[in-house]
Short mmCIF file of C-alpha atoms in Angstrom, two decimals:
data_model
loop_
_atom_site.label_atom_id
_atom_site.label_comp_id
_atom_site.label_asym_id
_atom_site.label_seq_id
_atom_site.Cartn_x
_atom_site.Cartn_y
_atom_site.Cartn_z
CA MET A 1 0.58 -21.81 -18.44
CA VAL A 2 0.21 -21.76 -22.23
CA ASP A 3 2.50 -21.37 -25.24
CA GLY A 4 2.06 -18.91 -28.11
CA THR A 5 -0.69 -21.01 -29.70
CA GLY A 6 -2.69 -21.25 -26.51
CA ARG A 7 -1.62 -24.87 -25.92
CA TYR A 8 -1.54 -25.84 -22.24
CA ILE A 9 2.07 -26.55 -21.25
CA LEU A 10 2.11 -26.42 -17.46
CA GLY A 11 4.84 -28.70 -16.22
CA GLN A 12 6.62 -28.80 -19.59
CA ILE A 13 8.98 -25.86 -19.12
CA ASP A 14 12.59 -26.85 -18.61
CA SER A 15 14.01 -25.97 -15.21
CA GLU A 16 16.91 -24.22 -16.96
CA ILE A 17 14.45 -21.85 -18.62
CA ILE A 18 12.86 -21.13 -15.25
CA ALA A 19 16.33 -20.33 -13.90
CA LEU A 20 16.97 -17.93 -16.79
CA LEU A 21 13.65 -16.24 -16.06
CA ASN A 22 14.29 -15.86 -12.35
CA GLU A 23 15.38 -12.22 -12.47
CA SER A 24 12.43 -11.27 -14.68
CA ILE A 25 10.04 -13.15 -12.40
CA GLN A 26 11.34 -11.18 -9.41
CA ASP A 27 10.85 -7.94 -11.37
CA VAL A 28 7.27 -8.89 -12.16
CA LEU A 29 6.49 -9.77 -8.55
CA ARG A 30 8.12 -6.57 -7.30
CA ALA A 31 6.31 -4.35 -9.80
CA LYS A 32 3.09 -6.37 -9.59
CA ALA A 33 2.75 -5.96 -13.35
CA SER A 34 3.14 -8.20 -16.40
CA LYS A 35 6.09 -8.02 -18.80
CA VAL A 36 7.67 -9.84 -21.75
CA ALA A 37 11.03 -11.43 -20.94
CA ASN A 38 13.60 -12.23 -23.63
CA ILE A 39 16.02 -15.07 -22.98
CA ILE A 40 18.51 -17.14 -24.99
CA TYR A 41 18.18 -20.90 -24.54
CA ILE A 42 20.20 -23.43 -26.55
CA ASN A 43 21.02 -20.77 -29.16
CA ASP A 44 17.35 -19.86 -29.57
CA SER A 45 15.79 -16.53 -28.68
CA ILE A 46 12.65 -17.05 -26.62
CA LYS A 47 10.04 -14.52 -25.60
CA VAL A 48 8.07 -15.32 -22.46
CA PHE A 49 5.05 -13.36 -21.26
CA LEU A 50 5.00 -13.20 -17.47
CA ASP A 51 1.76 -12.24 -15.76
CA PRO A 52 1.63 -12.40 -11.95
CA ILE A 53 -1.44 -13.84 -10.28
CA LEU A 54 -1.74 -11.79 -7.12
CA PRO A 55 -4.35 -11.54 -4.37
CA GLN A 56 -6.57 -8.46 -4.47
CA PRO A 57 -4.73 -5.60 -2.73
CA ARG A 58 -6.32 -4.32 0.47
CA LEU A 59 -6.71 -0.66 1.33
CA LEU A 60 -7.26 -0.02 5.03
CA ILE A 61 -8.37 3.55 5.77
CA LEU A 62 -8.18 4.43 9.46
CA GLY A 63 -10.39 7.44 10.04
CA GLY A 64 -13.70 8.26 8.39
CA GLY A 65 -13.32 12.02 7.93
CA HIS A 66 -13.62 14.17 4.83
CA ILE A 67 -10.49 12.81 3.10
CA ALA A 68 -11.59 9.20 3.59
CA VAL A 69 -14.60 9.57 1.28
CA PRO A 70 -12.67 10.29 -1.97
CA LEU A 71 -9.94 7.87 -0.85
CA THR A 72 -12.53 5.11 -0.72
CA GLU A 73 -13.91 5.94 -4.15
CA MET A 74 -10.45 6.07 -5.75
CA GLY A 75 -9.34 2.87 -4.03
CA LYS A 76 -12.39 1.05 -5.33
CA LEU A 77 -11.79 2.41 -8.84
CA LEU A 78 -8.27 0.94 -8.68
CA GLU A 79 -9.74 -2.45 -7.66
CA PHE A 80 -8.58 -2.44 -4.04
CA HIS A 81 -10.63 -4.21 -1.39
CA VAL A 82 -11.43 -1.12 0.67
CA SER A 83 -12.05 -1.15 4.44
CA VAL A 84 -12.84 1.98 6.45
CA VAL A 85 -12.57 2.16 10.24
CA ASP A 86 -13.81 4.85 12.61
CA ASP A 87 -15.05 4.69 16.19
CA ARG A 88 -17.94 7.11 15.53
CA LEU A 89 -21.14 5.80 13.99
CA SER A 90 -21.83 9.10 12.24
CA PHE A 91 -18.57 8.65 10.32
CA ALA A 92 -18.44 4.85 10.00
CA ASN A 93 -21.58 3.82 8.16
CA PRO A 94 -22.30 2.28 4.74
CA THR A 95 -24.35 5.28 3.62
CA ARG A 96 -21.31 7.55 3.93
CA PHE A 97 -18.98 5.03 2.27
CA GLN A 98 -21.02 3.39 -0.44
CA SER A 99 -17.91 2.37 -2.42
CA ALA A 100 -16.29 0.54 0.50
CA ASN A 101 -16.26 -3.23 0.76
CA GLN A 102 -16.26 -3.00 4.53
CA VAL A 103 -17.11 -0.25 7.01
CA LEU A 104 -16.30 -0.87 10.67
CA CYS A 105 -17.55 1.24 13.56
CA GLN A 106 -15.05 -0.04 16.04
CA ASP A 107 -12.25 0.90 18.38
CA PHE A 108 -9.16 1.49 16.23
CA GLU A 109 -6.93 -0.76 18.29
CA LYS A 110 -9.34 -3.70 18.14
CA ALA A 111 -10.01 -3.24 14.41
CA ILE A 112 -6.30 -3.25 13.55
CA ARG A 113 -5.57 -6.29 15.68
CA GLU A 114 -8.35 -8.26 13.97
CA PHE A 115 -7.68 -7.08 10.41
CA PRO A 116 -6.22 -9.72 8.03
CA PHE A 117 -2.94 -7.99 7.17
CA ASP A 118 -0.72 -9.36 4.42
CA THR A 119 2.01 -8.10 2.08
CA ASN A 120 -0.65 -6.60 -0.20
CA THR A 121 -2.15 -4.41 2.54
CA TYR A 122 -1.89 -0.63 2.13
CA VAL A 123 -2.69 1.43 5.22
CA ILE A 124 -3.74 5.08 5.33
CA ILE A 125 -3.96 6.78 8.74
CA VAL A 126 -6.21 9.85 8.61
CA THR A 127 -7.85 9.96 12.03
CA ARG A 128 -9.12 13.05 13.81
CA GLY A 129 -6.20 13.63 16.13
CA HIS A 130 -2.69 12.95 17.40
CA ARG A 131 -3.77 10.40 20.02
CA HIS A 132 -5.66 8.23 17.55
CA ASP A 133 -2.91 8.56 14.92
CA LYS A 134 -0.36 7.34 17.43
CA THR A 135 -2.53 4.41 18.51
CA CYS A 136 -3.15 3.38 14.91
CA LEU A 137 0.46 3.69 13.82
CA ALA A 138 1.75 1.70 16.79
CA GLU A 139 -0.73 -1.11 16.21
CA VAL A 140 -0.10 -1.23 12.45
CA LEU A 141 3.67 -1.36 12.99
CA ARG A 142 3.21 -4.31 15.33
CA ARG A 143 1.54 -6.27 12.53
CA LYS A 144 4.76 -6.02 10.44
CA GLU A 145 3.21 -7.14 7.13
CA SER A 146 1.99 -4.02 5.34
CA ALA A 147 3.14 -3.05 1.85
CA TYR A 148 2.58 0.61 2.70
CA ILE A 149 1.89 2.68 5.82
CA GLY A 150 1.06 6.34 5.32
CA MET A 151 -0.03 8.92 7.88
CA ILE A 152 -1.35 12.43 7.38
CA GLY A 153 0.04 15.35 9.37
CA SER A 154 2.36 18.31 9.35
CA LYS A 155 6.12 17.81 9.45
CA ARG A 156 6.16 18.99 13.07
CA LYS A 157 3.34 16.70 14.19
CA VAL A 158 4.85 13.71 12.40
CA ALA A 159 8.29 14.30 13.93
CA ALA A 160 6.82 14.49 17.43
CA LEU A 161 4.81 11.30 16.96
CA ILE A 162 7.75 9.39 15.51
CA GLU A 163 9.90 10.52 18.43
CA ASP A 164 7.25 9.31 20.89
CA LEU A 165 7.13 5.88 19.28
CA SER A 166 10.92 5.69 19.18
CA GLU A 167 11.02 6.34 22.92
CA GLU A 168 8.45 3.58 23.39
CA GLY A 169 10.75 1.04 21.76
CA PHE A 170 9.99 1.07 18.05
CA THR A 171 13.19 0.81 16.03
CA GLU A 172 14.42 3.13 13.30
CA GLU A 173 14.08 0.23 10.86
CA GLU A 174 10.36 0.02 11.67
CA LEU A 175 9.73 3.77 11.64
CA ILE A 176 11.62 4.38 8.41
CA ASN A 177 8.89 2.53 6.52
CA VAL A 178 6.22 5.06 7.49
CA TYR A 179 5.32 7.51 4.72
CA ALA A 180 4.59 10.66 6.68
CA PRO A 181 3.77 13.34 5.79
CA ILE A 182 1.72 11.25 3.39
CA GLY A 183 1.30 11.77 -0.35
CA LEU A 184 3.06 13.21 -3.37
CA ASP A 185 3.72 16.94 -3.59
CA ILE A 186 1.12 18.13 -6.11
CA GLY A 187 0.07 21.23 -4.20
CA ALA A 188 -3.07 19.47 -2.95
CA GLN A 189 -5.48 21.55 -0.88
CA THR A 190 -9.01 20.11 -1.10
CA PRO A 191 -9.97 16.69 0.33
CA ALA A 192 -10.22 15.25 -3.19
CA GLU A 193 -6.82 16.65 -4.18
CA ILE A 194 -5.23 15.31 -1.01
CA ALA A 195 -6.77 11.91 -1.75
CA VAL A 196 -5.27 12.01 -5.26
CA SER A 197 -1.81 12.74 -3.82
CA ILE A 198 -2.13 9.84 -1.37
CA ILE A 199 -3.39 7.34 -3.94
CA ALA A 200 -0.66 8.46 -6.37
CA GLU A 201 1.98 7.73 -3.74
CA ILE A 202 0.49 4.29 -3.11
CA ILE A 203 0.62 3.54 -6.84
CA MET A 204 4.26 4.64 -6.96
CA VAL A 205 5.21 2.48 -3.97
CA ARG A 206 3.26 -0.44 -5.39
CA ARG A 207 4.97 -0.24 -8.78
CA TYR A 208 8.48 0.94 -7.86
CA GLY A 209 8.89 0.12 -4.17
CA TYR A 210 9.59 3.71 -3.11
CA SER A 211 8.16 7.22 -3.21
CA HIS A 212 9.52 10.69 -3.89
CA GLY A 213 6.72 12.12 -1.81
CA LEU A 214 6.27 14.82 0.79
CA LYS A 215 8.27 12.89 3.38
CA THR A 216 11.35 12.78 1.17
CA GLN A 217 11.07 16.44 0.20
CA GLN A 218 10.68 17.49 3.81
CA GLY A 219 13.78 15.68 4.95
CA GLY A 220 12.25 12.37 5.97
CA MET A 221 13.80 8.94 5.85
CA ASN A 222 12.04 7.45 2.78
CA ASN A 223 14.32 8.32 -0.08
CA GLY A 224 13.98 5.37 -2.42
#
């Protein structure tokens, strides 16, 4: 930590100043973005620049289909560590996903169980069918650490899948954190446009902690 002149002052900040900065520190950690905090300390106005040092966010894309390709490129552009998983070699290979940090041709269940989840992990479920979506969502929910879980699908398909998982014992508190249908409502139609809507929702959740996406507009539980 340095002062305004660049002088190293780590360990020299009064604990009372730290206490005054607590709310601003929480804001910075929640928004994952820097800010200038203004506080009054012993009749002096002090400006403090707060810049969080965070681990690189992880983007886990489950499914290597047509939407996954632009998702990978956009995730990399936004400095995510991008991992793509599919159980078909023709879809899970480095040639197809040249922007990815990691491409796994593996059973979805095994890949999710072995993935290093943390609170900076953002999960996108875009597999080729209901059965795989359900498997992926159930396994991801069991990990309990993701910052974001989104799943593609129509309102009807999503409702049926959520009902299935509810009957299998997943709680409303767990299921409410799933962003499905995934993405912001921008009228997306092409794979690239759909990828933009998904990445935009992830940015919104990352910065604000909620989304006014398709799920909210279609009567879902995520309402900010």
